[in-house]
Amino acid sequence: MWIMDVPLKVLTRLRVEGMKSLSKYYPDLNITDDDKQLEKPSFPTVFMQDIGGAEQGQDIEGKSVNAVLSTIQIDVVDNEKRSNVREVMSEMIRIMKSMGYSITTTANFERTTDNTYRMVARFRRMIGYNDTW
């Protein structure tokens, strides 16, 4: 079903555009949707999670999915500087906005330990069956 491809499309855009614009400054940048811990962590890390969507625009027959309200969460983690997290998240926000997503929860900064910085933001967008993005 086409709705299963939405998270992969978002992740692909984040990876392609994010690496293009950020790899010069962050050569070890890791953009992933895999929540499994790596043997050797790479920072900064962007973790994209599909929060799940709700079907929208149902017709009387109800035999197909016409649209979905997609919700994506992005976490950015770094072990060096708070400013690294802010810069990477800023680029992730730009990419998500270029895909038509709106910000539902602005980037919240957290200091998780003495040497780890984290920012979290959530995005939402209605995606129709025939949308091209």
GROMACS .gro file of N, CA and C in nm:
model
  399
    1MET      N    1   0.085  -0.117   0.000
    1MET     CA    2   0.000   0.000   0.000
    1MET      C    3   0.090   0.124   0.000
    2TRP      N    4   0.053   0.227  -0.072
    2TRP     CA    5   0.134   0.346  -0.092
    2TRP      C    6   0.167   0.418   0.038
    3ILE      N    7   0.081   0.409   0.138
    3ILE     CA    8   0.109   0.482   0.263
    3ILE      C    9   0.232   0.427   0.336
    4MET      N   10   0.269   0.304   0.307
    4MET     CA   11   0.388   0.246   0.370
    4MET      C   12   0.517   0.306   0.314
    5ASP      N   13   0.508   0.372   0.199
    5ASP     CA   14   0.626   0.432   0.136
    5ASP      C   15   0.656   0.573   0.187
    6VAL      N   16   0.563   0.634   0.256
    6VAL     CA   17   0.580   0.773   0.301
    6VAL      C   18   0.705   0.790   0.388
    7PRO      N   19   0.724   0.710   0.494
    7PRO     CA   20   0.844   0.730   0.577
    7PRO      C   21   0.974   0.712   0.499
    8LEU      N   22   0.978   0.617   0.407
    8LEU     CA   23   1.098   0.595   0.327
    8LEU      C   24   1.128   0.715   0.237
    9LYS      N   25   1.024   0.773   0.179
    9LYS     CA   26   1.043   0.892   0.095
    9LYS      C   27   1.098   1.008   0.177
   10VAL      N   28   1.044   1.026   0.298
   10VAL     CA   29   1.091   1.135   0.385
   10VAL      C   30   1.236   1.110   0.423
   11LEU      N   31   1.269   0.989   0.466
   11LEU     CA   32   1.406   0.957   0.506
   11LEU      C   33   1.503   0.977   0.391
   12THR      N   34   1.463   0.936   0.271
   12THR     CA   35   1.550   0.952   0.155
   12THR      C   36   1.580   1.098   0.128
   13ARG      N   37   1.476   1.183   0.135
   13ARG     CA   38   1.498   1.327   0.114
   13ARG      C   39   1.587   1.386   0.223
   14LEU      N   40   1.565   1.345   0.348
   14LEU     CA   41   1.650   1.395   0.457
   14LEU      C   42   1.795   1.356   0.434
   15ARG      N   43   1.816   1.231   0.395
   15ARG     CA   44   1.953   1.184   0.371
   15ARG      C   45   2.020   1.256   0.255
   16VAL      N   46   1.952   1.258   0.142
   16VAL     CA   47   2.012   1.317   0.021
   16VAL      C   48   2.039   1.466   0.041
   17GLU      N   49   1.938   1.540   0.079
   17GLU     CA   50   1.955   1.685   0.093
   17GLU      C   51   2.039   1.720   0.216
   18GLY      N   52   2.020   1.646   0.325
   18GLY     CA   53   2.096   1.674   0.447
   18GLY      C   54   2.244   1.648   0.429
   19MET      N   55   2.279   1.536   0.367
   19MET     CA   56   2.420   1.505   0.344
   19MET      C   57   2.482   1.606   0.247
   20LYS      N   58   2.407   1.645   0.148
   20LYS     CA   59   2.458   1.741   0.050
   20LYS      C   60   2.494   1.874   0.117
   21SER      N   61   2.410   1.919   0.207
   21SER     CA   62   2.433   2.051   0.267
   21SER      C   63   2.517   2.046   0.395
   22LEU      N   64   2.522   1.933   0.465
   22LEU     CA   65   2.588   1.930   0.595
   22LEU      C   66   2.716   1.849   0.603
   23SER      N   67   2.740   1.758   0.509
   23SER     CA   68   2.856   1.668   0.522
   23SER      C   69   2.990   1.741   0.519
   24LYS      N   70   2.994   1.858   0.460
   24LYS     CA   71   3.117   1.937   0.459
   24LYS      C   72   3.156   1.979   0.601
   25TYR      N   73   3.056   2.012   0.681
   25TYR     CA   74   3.080   2.059   0.818
   25TYR      C   75   3.076   1.945   0.918
   26TYR      N   76   3.001   1.840   0.886
   26TYR     CA   77   2.984   1.726   0.976
   26TYR      C   78   3.009   1.597   0.898
   27PRO      N   79   3.136   1.560   0.877
   27PRO     CA   80   3.167   1.444   0.794
   27PRO      C   81   3.116   1.311   0.850
   28ASP      N   82   3.091   1.305   0.981
   28ASP     CA   83   3.042   1.182   1.042
   28ASP      C   84   2.890   1.183   1.063
   29LEU      N   85   2.821   1.275   0.997
   29LEU     CA   86   2.676   1.287   1.012
   29LEU      C   87   2.608   1.154   0.978
   30ASN      N   88   2.515   1.114   1.064
   30ASN     CA   89   2.440   0.990   1.046
   30ASN      C   90   2.292   1.025   1.045
   31ILE      N   91   2.224   0.998   0.934
   31ILE     CA   92   2.080   1.023   0.922
   31ILE      C   93   2.014   0.886   0.906
   32THR      N   94   1.932   0.848   1.003
   32THR     CA   95   1.881   0.711   1.007
   32THR      C   96   1.739   0.704   1.061
   33ASP      N   97   1.676   0.591   1.037
   33ASP     CA   98   1.549   0.559   1.102
   33ASP      C   99   1.564   0.432   1.184
   34ASP      N  100   1.686   0.385   1.197
   34ASP     CA  101   1.716   0.263   1.271
   34ASP      C  102   1.743   0.298   1.417
   35ASP      N  103   1.660   0.246   1.507
   35ASP     CA  104   1.677   0.279   1.648
   35ASP      C  105   1.773   0.185   1.720
   36LYS      N  106   1.835   0.097   1.646
   36LYS     CA  107   1.935   0.006   1.703
   36LYS      C  108   2.065   0.083   1.722
   37GLN      N  109   2.128   0.065   1.838
   37GLN     CA  110   2.252   0.136   1.867
   37GLN      C  111   2.366   0.080   1.783
   38LEU      N  112   2.442   0.170   1.724
   38LEU     CA  113   2.557   0.130   1.644
   38LEU      C  114   2.672   0.087   1.734
   39GLU      N  115   2.759  -0.001   1.681
   39GLU     CA  116   2.877  -0.041   1.757
   39GLU      C  117   2.962   0.081   1.792
   40LYS      N  118   2.983   0.165   1.693
   40LYS     CA  119   3.059   0.288   1.715
   40LYS      C  120   2.968   0.404   1.678
   41PRO      N  121   2.915   0.475   1.777
   41PRO     CA  122   2.822   0.585   1.749
   41PRO      C  123   2.886   0.692   1.660
   42SER      N  124   2.804   0.754   1.579
   42SER     CA  125   2.847   0.859   1.488
   42SER      C  126   2.768   0.986   1.521
   43PHE      N  127   2.838   1.097   1.535
   43PHE     CA  128   2.772   1.222   1.571
   43PHE      C  129   2.805   1.331   1.471
   44PRO      N  130   2.715   1.423   1.450
   44PRO     CA  131   2.578   1.423   1.498
   44PRO      C  132   2.495   1.313   1.431
   45THR      N  133   2.392   1.269   1.502
   45THR     CA  134   2.300   1.170   1.450
   45THR      C  135   2.161   1.230   1.439
   46VAL      N  136   2.098   1.208   1.324
   46VAL     CA  137   1.959   1.248   1.302
   46VAL      C  138   1.878   1.120   1.299
   47PHE      N  139   1.782   1.108   1.392
   47PHE     CA  140   1.695   0.991   1.397
   47PHE      C  141   1.555   1.034   1.357
   48MET      N  142   1.506   0.976   1.246
   48MET     CA  143   1.372   1.007   1.196
   48MET      C  144   1.279   0.893   1.233
   49GLN      N  145   1.166   0.927   1.292
   49GLN     CA  146   1.069   0.826   1.334
   49GLN      C  147   0.932   0.862   1.278
   50ASP      N  148   0.870   0.764   1.212
   50ASP     CA  149   0.733   0.780   1.165
   50ASP      C  150   0.641   0.754   1.284
   51ILE      N  151   0.571   0.858   1.328
   51ILE     CA  152   0.484   0.846   1.444
   51ILE      C  153   0.354   0.774   1.407
   52GLY      N  154   0.326   0.769   1.282
   52GLY     CA  155   0.203   0.705   1.236
   52GLY      C  156   0.108   0.809   1.181
   53GLY      N  157   0.019   0.764   1.098
   53GLY     CA  158  -0.073   0.856   1.035
   53GLY      C  159  -0.216   0.811   1.053
   54ALA      N  160  -0.305   0.903   1.028
   54ALA     CA  161  -0.447   0.873   1.034
   54ALA      C  162  -0.505   0.889   0.894
   55GLU      N  163  -0.588   0.795   0.855
   55GLU     CA  164  -0.651   0.801   0.723
   55GLU      C  165  -0.741   0.925   0.716
   56GLN      N  166  -0.740   0.988   0.599
   56GLN     CA  167  -0.820   1.107   0.575
   56GLN      C  168  -0.895   1.091   0.443
   57GLY      N  169  -1.004   1.163   0.426
   57GLY     CA  170  -1.075   1.169   0.298
   57GLY      C  171  -1.137   1.037   0.255
   58GLN      N  172  -1.192   0.962   0.349
   58GLN     CA  173  -1.253   0.835   0.314
   58GLN      C  174  -1.376   0.858   0.225
   59ASP      N  175  -1.395   0.767   0.131
   59ASP     CA  176  -1.515   0.772   0.048
   59ASP      C  177  -1.618   0.672   0.102
   60ILE      N  178  -1.735   0.669   0.042
   60ILE     CA  179  -1.843   0.584   0.092
   60ILE      C  180  -1.807   0.436   0.088
   61GLU      N  181  -1.739   0.393  -0.018
   61GLU     CA  182  -1.703   0.252  -0.030
   61GLU      C  183  -1.598   0.211   0.072
   62GLY      N  184  -1.503   0.300   0.101
   62GLY     CA  185  -1.399   0.271   0.200
   62GLY      C  186  -1.304   0.159   0.160
   63LYS      N  187  -1.284   0.138   0.030
   63LYS     CA  188  -1.199   0.028  -0.016
   63LYS      C  189  -1.055   0.071  -0.046
   64SER      N  190  -1.029   0.200  -0.042
   64SER     CA  191  -0.893   0.246  -0.069
   64SER      C  192  -0.860   0.360   0.027
   65VAL      N  193  -0.731   0.390   0.035
   65VAL     CA  194  -0.685   0.501   0.119
   65VAL      C  195  -0.660   0.620   0.026
   66ASN      N  196  -0.737   0.725   0.046
   66ASN     CA  197  -0.725   0.843  -0.040
   66ASN      C  198  -0.618   0.940   0.010
   67ALA      N  199  -0.602   0.948   0.140
   67ALA     CA  200  -0.504   1.040   0.196
   67ALA      C  201  -0.468   0.993   0.337
   68VAL      N  202  -0.355   1.042   0.385
   68VAL     CA  203  -0.311   1.010   0.521
   68VAL      C  204  -0.253   1.136   0.584
   69LEU      N  205  -0.276   1.153   0.712
   69LEU     CA  206  -0.216   1.262   0.788
   69LEU      C  207  -0.088   1.206   0.849
   70SER      N  208   0.025   1.239   0.787
   70SER     CA  209   0.155   1.184   0.824
   70SER      C  210   0.217   1.267   0.936
   71THR      N  211   0.271   1.199   1.038
   71THR     CA  212   0.342   1.267   1.147
   71THR      C  213   0.481   1.206   1.159
   72ILE      N  214   0.581   1.293   1.156
   72ILE     CA  215   0.721   1.251   1.161
   72ILE      C  216   0.788   1.321   1.279
   73GLN      N  217   0.868   1.247   1.354
   73GLN     CA  218   0.949   1.307   1.461
   73GLN      C  219   1.095   1.298   1.422
   74ILE      N  220   1.167   1.406   1.445
   74ILE     CA  221   1.311   1.408   1.418
   74ILE      C  222   1.384   1.444   1.546
   75ASP      N  223   1.480   1.358   1.582
   75ASP     CA  224   1.569   1.382   1.696
   75ASP      C  225   1.708   1.406   1.641
   76VAL      N  226   1.776   1.509   1.690
   76VAL     CA  227   1.915   1.533   1.653
   76VAL      C  228   1.997   1.525   1.781
   77VAL      N  229   2.102   1.444   1.778
   77VAL     CA  230   2.186   1.423   1.896
   77VAL      C  231   2.331   1.448   1.858
   78ASP      N  232   2.404   1.516   1.949
   78ASP     CA  233   2.547   1.539   1.929
   78ASP      C  234   2.617   1.529   2.063
   79ASN      N  235   2.745   1.493   2.058
   79ASN     CA  236   2.821   1.478   2.182
   79ASN      C  237   2.929   1.585   2.199
   80GLU      N  238   2.922   1.692   2.116
   80GLU     CA  239   3.023   1.796   2.127
   80GLU      C  240   2.967   1.930   2.171
   81LYS      N  241   2.878   1.986   2.086
   81LYS     CA  242   2.830   2.121   2.114
   81LYS      C  243   2.681   2.134   2.090
   82ARG      N  244   2.621   2.219   2.169
   82ARG     CA  245   2.479   2.250   2.153
   82ARG      C  246   2.455   2.314   2.016
   83SER      N  247   2.548   2.396   1.972
   83SER     CA  248   2.531   2.465   1.844
   83SER      C  249   2.528   2.367   1.726
   84ASN      N  250   2.597   2.254   1.736
   84ASN     CA  251   2.592   2.153   1.631
   84ASN      C  252   2.450   2.100   1.615
   85VAL      N  253   2.386   2.075   1.727
   85VAL     CA  254   2.249   2.023   1.726
   85VAL      C  255   2.155   2.126   1.663
   86ARG      N  256   2.172   2.251   1.699
   86ARG     CA  257   2.087   2.357   1.645
   86ARG      C  258   2.105   2.372   1.493
   87GLU      N  259   2.229   2.367   1.446
   87GLU     CA  260   2.254   2.382   1.303
   87GLU      C  261   2.196   2.266   1.223
   88VAL      N  262   2.216   2.144   1.271
   88VAL     CA  263   2.165   2.027   1.200
   88VAL      C  264   2.012   2.027   1.202
   89MET      N  265   1.952   2.058   1.317
   89MET     CA  266   1.806   2.062   1.325
   89MET      C  267   1.750   2.170   1.233
   90SER      N  268   1.818   2.281   1.225
   90SER     CA  269   1.773   2.389   1.137
   90SER      C  270   1.765   2.340   0.992
   91GLU      N  271   1.861   2.262   0.950
   91GLU     CA  272   1.860   2.208   0.813
   91GLU      C  273   1.750   2.103   0.798
   92MET      N  274   1.728   2.021   0.899
   92MET     CA  275   1.620   1.922   0.892
   92MET      C  276   1.484   1.991   0.882
   93ILE      N  277   1.466   2.101   0.954
   93ILE     CA  278   1.342   2.177   0.946
   93ILE      C  279   1.325   2.234   0.805
   94ARG      N  280   1.431   2.287   0.749
   94ARG     CA  281   1.424   2.342   0.613
   94ARG      C  282   1.380   2.234   0.514
   95ILE      N  283   1.437   2.114   0.526
   95ILE     CA  284   1.404   2.005   0.434
   95ILE      C  285   1.259   1.962   0.454
   96MET      N  286   1.216   1.948   0.577
   96MET     CA  287   1.077   1.908   0.603
   96MET      C  288   0.979   2.012   0.549
   97LYS      N  289   1.010   2.140   0.566
   97LYS     CA  290   0.924   2.245   0.512
   97LYS      C  291   0.921   2.240   0.360
   98SER      N  292   1.033   2.204   0.296
   98SER     CA  293   1.036   2.195   0.149
   98SER      C  294   0.947   2.082   0.099
   99MET      N  295   0.915   1.986   0.185
   99MET     CA  296   0.825   1.877   0.149
   99MET      C  297   0.680   1.907   0.187
  100GLY      N  298   0.654   2.026   0.239
  100GLY     CA  299   0.518   2.066   0.271
  100GLY      C  300   0.472   2.030   0.411
  101TYR      N  301   0.563   1.984   0.496
  101TYR     CA  302   0.526   1.952   0.634
  101TYR      C  303   0.519   2.080   0.717
  102SER      N  304   0.428   2.082   0.814
  102SER     CA  305   0.422   2.193   0.909
  102SER      C  306   0.478   2.142   1.042
  103ILE      N  307   0.531   2.235   1.119
  103ILE     CA  308   0.589   2.200   1.249
  103ILE      C  309   0.477   2.196   1.351
  104THR      N  310   0.461   2.083   1.417
  104THR     CA  311   0.358   2.072   1.521
  104THR      C  312   0.417   2.088   1.660
  105THR      N  313   0.542   2.049   1.676
  105THR     CA  314   0.614   2.071   1.802
  105THR      C  315   0.749   2.127   1.764
  106THR      N  316   0.774   2.251   1.804
  106THR     CA  317   0.900   2.314   1.768
  106THR      C  318   1.017   2.241   1.832
  107ALA      N  319   1.133   2.266   1.780
  107ALA     CA  320   1.254   2.198   1.825
  107ALA      C  321   1.280   2.232   1.972
  108ASN      N  322   1.266   2.130   2.057
  108ASN     CA  323   1.292   2.145   2.199
  108ASN      C  324   1.432   2.096   2.230
  109PHE      N  325   1.508   2.178   2.302
  109PHE     CA  326   1.646   2.142   2.336
  109PHE      C  327   1.649   2.071   2.470
  110GLU      N  328   1.728   1.964   2.477
  110GLU     CA  329   1.750   1.892   2.601
  110GLU      C  330   1.898   1.861   2.614
  111ARG      N  331   1.946   1.867   2.735
  111ARG     CA  332   2.081   1.818   2.763
  111ARG      C  333   2.061   1.687   2.836
  112THR      N  334   2.088   1.577   2.769
  112THR     CA  335   2.054   1.447   2.825
  112THR      C  336   2.157   1.397   2.926
  113THR      N  337   2.283   1.425   2.903
  113THR     CA  338   2.390   1.391   2.998
  113THR      C  339   2.491   1.504   2.994
  114ASP      N  340   2.600   1.488   3.065
  114ASP     CA  341   2.703   1.592   3.067
  114ASP      C  342   2.764   1.617   2.930
  115ASN      N  343   2.762   1.517   2.842
  115ASN     CA  344   2.828   1.535   2.713
  115ASN      C  345   2.739   1.501   2.593
  116THR      N  346   2.608   1.500   2.612
  116THR     CA  347   2.518   1.471   2.501
  116THR      C  348   2.410   1.578   2.494
  117TYR      N  349   2.390   1.632   2.374
  117TYR     CA  350   2.289   1.734   2.350
  117TYR      C  351   2.185   1.678   2.254
  118ARG      N  352   2.058   1.712   2.275
  118ARG     CA  353   1.951   1.655   2.194
  118ARG      C  354   1.843   1.760   2.167
  119MET      N  355   1.789   1.756   2.045
  119MET     CA  356   1.678   1.841   2.006
  119MET      C  357   1.574   1.754   1.937
  120VAL      N  358   1.446   1.780   1.965
  120VAL     CA  359   1.337   1.701   1.910
  120VAL      C  360   1.234   1.795   1.847
  121ALA      N  361   1.184   1.758   1.729
  121ALA     CA  362   1.077   1.835   1.664
  121ALA      C  363   0.983   1.737   1.596
  122ARG      N  364   0.856   1.776   1.585
  122ARG     CA  365   0.756   1.695   1.515
  122ARG      C  366   0.694   1.774   1.402
  123PHE      N  367   0.659   1.700   1.296
  123PHE     CA  368   0.606   1.759   1.174
  123PHE      C  369   0.483   1.681   1.130
  124ARG      N  370   0.392   1.752   1.061
  124ARG     CA  371   0.270   1.686   1.013
  124ARG      C  372   0.236   1.739   0.874
  125ARG      N  373   0.180   1.648   0.792
  125ARG     CA  374   0.137   1.687   0.658
  125ARG      C  375   0.031   1.589   0.608
  126MET      N  376  -0.068   1.644   0.541
  126MET     CA  377  -0.168   1.562   0.472
  126MET      C  378  -0.108   1.521   0.338
  127ILE      N  379  -0.108   1.392   0.309
  127ILE     CA  380  -0.053   1.341   0.184
  127ILE      C  381  -0.162   1.263   0.113
  128GLY      N  382  -0.194   1.305  -0.008
  128GLY     CA  383  -0.295   1.238  -0.089
  128GLY      C  384  -0.236   1.130  -0.175
  129TYR      N  385  -0.320   1.039  -0.221
  129TYR     CA  386  -0.278   0.926  -0.302
  129TYR      C  387  -0.196   0.969  -0.423
  130ASN      N  388  -0.234   1.076  -0.492
  130ASN     CA  389  -0.166   1.117  -0.614
  130ASN      C  390  -0.065   1.230  -0.593
  131ASP      N  391  -0.036   1.265  -0.468
  131ASP     CA  392   0.059   1.375  -0.442
  131ASP      C  393   0.198   1.338  -0.496
  132THR      N  394   0.264   1.438  -0.548
  132THR     CA  395   0.404   1.424  -0.585
  132THR      C  396   0.482   1.525  -0.502
  133TRP      N  397   0.582   1.476  -0.433
  133TRP     CA  398   0.661   1.563  -0.347
  133TRP      C  399   0.796   1.505  -0.336
   0.00000   0.00000   0.00000
